[in-house]
Amino acid sequence: MKLGICSLWGTDLSAFRTEIRLASNLGYELVTVGDSPAGWHDLYVSLTLASMDAPEAQLAPLVTSPFLRHPIASANALATLDELTGGRVALGLATGGSTVMAIGRAPANQDEIRQEFAALRALLNGTSTNWDDRPVKPLRFPRPVPIYYSAFGPKALQLAGEQADGVILFAGQSDMDGLAVRIAAVRTAAIAAGRDPDAVDIWAVSYVSVRSKREEALADLEAFIAVNAMAFRTPEAMARVPEEFRGRILEFQSRYDPTEHVVVGGRNVALMKELGLRDFLARFDTFAGSEAEATAWMSELETLGVSTLIAALPGHADPLSAIKGLAAARNAL
């Protein structure tokens, strides 16, 4: 089982770099940086810093999305960073969360994400493409950067299986059966597209706190737990929410502040508590348990075919403990 972190540079550059150095020193193989420009510092500057503090790890946005940058600008940034780091870069792509909220856009639909995917793939492979019905010239310095797609619904899982080099799936200890179903959907789509299903790499992202007591672990993760409410923005997702929570989820979404995305103790955390949503939202994409429980969980993930477990850190109240705890749990595998 490989380990990764997802970090963001916020108010304290030293803290950001300390997280990355610690992960690197403990043998983490992947360092990723989120893309949330309204509330955090620039993605590609942050990744460049990370490349220096983790000189052997793979690097990736986790995740960027359409609408913020022209595909040629994104492709050039990725290719430049890949050349700078000797081929250590991957792209994490999604339809958009706090990124599109900050510019008043809805997330990309599957047609739009397919267009973005195709344009980026062409440019990174050194060929010309089209965007908004206009020709786009090829990059002079292309690099074949692998593309990982963050997939939730059936159409996204299908696209990941058909075209992506890897898939990014959110995972928690309470829904391993659901994770298995999504992995199977990706593999089925890969087979239907004539691909080797084992060639689609699988990254699992989780809000992780390794503590002896679950309540202490959940307290670490409240800024992340709040974000789970934003995963129910489609009618299909909302249909899975029990009736008693739907109105509160909709109110949370309408009042969510993207400038405080995953801010520890911030307004979104206070809103979650005001609406009485914490315990419900803690059921999703969260690991809150002991070191021994983390070891057992990682073993389950490996059995399902997950190559890399990524601990999300920007909304963590004690991120260094999470980095150390997961490393210790892996050593016990």
XYZ file of N, CA and C in Angstrom, residues 165-254:
270
model
N -5.969 7.139 -16.907
C -4.858 6.298 -16.456
C -5.108 5.787 -15.044
N -5.892 6.553 -14.288
C -6.221 6.137 -12.926
C -7.514 6.790 -12.491
N -8.074 6.279 -11.406
C -9.310 6.810 -10.866
C -9.078 7.203 -9.412
N -9.698 8.307 -9.013
C -9.630 8.789 -7.635
C -10.997 8.570 -7.014
N -11.036 7.768 -5.952
C -12.289 7.424 -5.285
C -12.204 7.823 -3.824
N -13.223 8.496 -3.327
C -13.269 8.796 -1.902
C -13.732 7.563 -1.154
N -13.138 7.342 0.028
C -13.391 6.101 0.753
C -13.428 6.354 2.248
N -14.262 5.591 2.927
C -14.332 5.641 4.385
C -14.469 4.242 4.944
N -14.210 4.108 6.219
C -14.233 2.792 6.831
C -15.633 2.207 6.922
N -16.680 3.050 6.816
C -18.039 2.548 7.019
C -18.739 2.122 5.739
N -18.096 2.280 4.577
C -18.762 1.934 3.319
C -17.799 1.248 2.366
N -17.185 0.189 2.820
C -16.268 -0.549 1.959
C -17.011 -1.277 0.845
N -18.247 -1.694 1.114
C -19.026 -2.341 0.059
C -19.286 -1.366 -1.085
N -19.590 -0.111 -0.749
C -19.810 0.893 -1.786
C -18.558 1.145 -2.602
N -17.405 1.158 -1.943
C -16.137 1.326 -2.655
C -15.913 0.167 -3.610
N -16.188 -1.036 -3.169
C -16.020 -2.212 -4.026
C -16.907 -2.126 -5.258
N -18.134 -1.635 -5.099
C -19.055 -1.485 -6.234
C -18.502 -0.480 -7.236
N -17.944 0.638 -6.751
C -17.413 1.649 -7.662
C -16.174 1.143 -8.390
N -15.318 0.407 -7.693
C -14.142 -0.170 -8.359
C -14.574 -1.155 -9.437
N -15.572 -1.953 -9.136
C -16.070 -2.915 -10.125
C -16.636 -2.196 -11.347
N -17.313 -1.062 -11.125
C -17.864 -0.300 -12.253
C -16.756 0.227 -13.152
N -15.665 0.714 -12.560
C -14.531 1.194 -13.352
C -13.930 0.053 -14.168
N -13.754 -1.091 -13.544
C -13.158 -2.230 -14.246
C -14.064 -2.728 -15.364
N -15.363 -2.754 -15.127
C -16.305 -3.184 -16.159
C -16.242 -2.247 -17.364
N -16.172 -0.936 -17.100
C -16.076 0.031 -18.187
C -14.772 -0.126 -18.958
N -13.694 -0.421 -18.247
C -12.407 -0.627 -18.918
C -12.464 -1.833 -19.850
N -13.061 -2.902 -19.383
C -13.177 -4.101 -20.211
C -14.022 -3.816 -21.444
N -15.134 -3.092 -21.255
C -16.013 -2.764 -22.379
C -15.301 -1.906 -23.413
N -14.323 -1.097 -22.958
C -13.563 -0.237 -23.869
C -12.356 -0.957 -24.461
N -12.200 -2.241 -24.164
C -11.079 -3.006 -24.696
C -9.777 -2.788 -23.965
N -9.860 -2.320 -22.721
C -8.663 -2.051 -21.932
C -8.449 -3.146 -20.888
N -7.227 -3.245 -20.415
C -6.923 -4.111 -19.278
C -7.412 -3.408 -18.021
N -8.383 -3.980 -17.305
C -8.915 -3.270 -16.130
C -7.877 -3.038 -15.054
N -6.872 -3.897 -14.971
C -5.825 -3.722 -13.962
C -4.878 -2.582 -14.303
N -4.971 -2.064 -15.542
C -4.106 -0.950 -15.937
C -4.634 0.387 -15.427
N -5.864 0.409 -14.904
C -6.432 1.639 -14.338
C -6.047 1.689 -12.866
N -5.111 2.568 -12.538
C -4.626 2.686 -11.170
C -5.723 3.272 -10.273
N -5.736 2.863 -9.010
C -6.795 3.298 -8.098
C -6.189 4.006 -6.898
N -6.555 5.289 -6.753
C -6.212 6.062 -5.561
C -7.463 6.218 -4.706
N -7.333 6.031 -3.420
C -8.437 6.260 -2.478
C -8.081 7.444 -1.591
N -8.996 8.408 -1.500
C -8.815 9.589 -0.662
C -9.742 9.481 0.534
N -9.215 9.798 1.717
C -10.053 9.736 2.910
C -9.671 10.846 3.873
N -10.641 11.240 4.688
C -10.394 12.149 5.796
C -9.974 11.287 6.980
N -8.689 11.320 7.310
C -8.093 10.336 8.216
C -7.620 10.985 9.501
N -8.006 10.391 10.621
C -7.399 10.722 11.911
C -7.156 9.429 12.668
N -5.918 9.230 13.086
C -5.544 8.026 13.822
C -5.409 8.389 15.294
N -6.399 8.000 16.069
C -6.459 8.301 17.502
C -6.958 7.068 18.251
N -6.655 7.003 19.534
C -7.137 5.873 20.331
C -8.635 5.952 20.570
N -9.208 7.177 20.563
C -10.637 7.355 20.792
C -11.278 7.981 19.563
N -12.395 7.403 19.137
C -13.055 7.857 17.913
C -13.508 9.311 18.026
N -14.032 9.734 19.166
C -14.521 11.098 19.296
C -13.387 12.105 19.127
N -12.189 11.780 19.637
C -11.035 12.653 19.432
C -10.690 12.737 17.949
N -10.785 11.592 17.264
C -10.481 11.577 15.838
C -11.488 12.407 15.057
N -12.769 12.280 15.381
C -13.781 13.056 14.679
C -13.600 14.558 14.906
N -13.187 14.933 16.112
C -12.942 16.354 16.392
C -11.836 16.904 15.493
N -10.853 16.070 15.147
C -9.798 16.492 14.221
C -10.339 16.822 12.842
N -11.438 16.175 12.464
C -11.858 16.131 11.065
C -13.084 16.967 10.736
N -13.542 17.800 11.657
C -14.820 18.473 11.449
C -14.854 19.351 10.202
N -13.756 20.003 9.862
C -13.743 20.846 8.662
C -13.932 20.018 7.402
N -13.415 18.795 7.410
C -13.615 17.880 6.293
C -15.021 17.310 6.288
N -15.478 16.897 7.462
C -16.809 16.294 7.558
C -17.862 17.242 6.992
N -17.691 18.543 7.248
C -18.637 19.529 6.715
C -18.700 19.477 5.195
N -17.565 19.268 4.544
C -17.516 19.261 3.083
C -18.342 18.118 2.502
N -18.537 17.049 3.259
C -19.323 15.933 2.748
C -20.720 16.360 2.322
N -21.245 17.430 2.914
C -22.572 17.909 2.513
C -22.598 18.360 1.062
N -21.446 18.777 0.539
C -21.404 19.286 -0.826
C -21.407 18.155 -1.857
N -21.257 16.909 -1.406
C -21.279 15.772 -2.330
C -22.691 15.420 -2.771
N -23.697 16.030 -2.127
C -25.086 15.697 -2.438
C -25.733 16.782 -3.305
N -25.012 17.238 -4.335
C -25.520 18.339 -5.139
C -26.280 17.894 -6.381
N -26.325 16.610 -6.663
C -27.107 16.125 -7.793
C -28.380 15.466 -7.273
N -29.427 15.422 -8.092
C -30.659 14.760 -7.646
C -30.440 13.303 -7.256
N -29.547 12.623 -7.994
C -29.292 11.216 -7.682
C -28.654 11.067 -6.306
N -27.706 11.961 -5.994
C -27.049 11.887 -4.686
C -28.013 12.271 -3.572
N -28.797 13.312 -3.793
C -29.735 13.738 -2.758
C -30.781 12.670 -2.474
N -31.105 11.874 -3.466
C -32.093 10.814 -3.267
C -31.626 9.771 -2.256
N -30.310 9.702 -2.036
C -29.778 8.728 -1.074
C -29.745 9.281 0.352
N -30.081 10.553 0.514
C -30.065 11.183 1.828
C -31.405 10.937 2.523
N -31.401 10.465 3.763
C -32.669 10.306 4.477
C -33.449 11.615 4.527
N -34.759 11.505 4.453
C -35.629 12.674 4.374
C -35.361 13.682 5.481
N -35.063 13.201 6.686
C -34.888 14.101 7.828
C -33.699 15.047 7.671
N -32.760 14.710 6.774
C -31.567 15.541 6.604
C -31.597 16.397 5.338
N -32.526 16.156 4.425
C -32.452 16.799 3.111
C -32.563 18.316 3.198
N -33.520 18.803 3.958
C -33.683 20.243 4.072
C -32.464 20.907 4.667
N -31.872 20.263 5.666
C -30.685 20.825 6.306
C -29.479 20.798 5.376
N -29.373 19.731 4.587
C -28.278 19.655 3.608
C -28.418 20.777 2.576
N -29.624 21.000 2.083
C -29.844 22.057 1.101
C -29.534 23.428 1.688
N -29.907 23.649 2.936
C -29.596 24.924 3.570
C -28.088 25.088 3.737
N -27.411 24.026 4.135
C -25.957 24.094 4.271
C -25.324 24.460 2.933
N -25.764 23.806 1.858
C -25.194 24.081 0.544
C -25.411 25.533 0.128
N -26.579 26.077 0.426
C -26.875 27.453 0.031
C -26.064 28.465 0.818
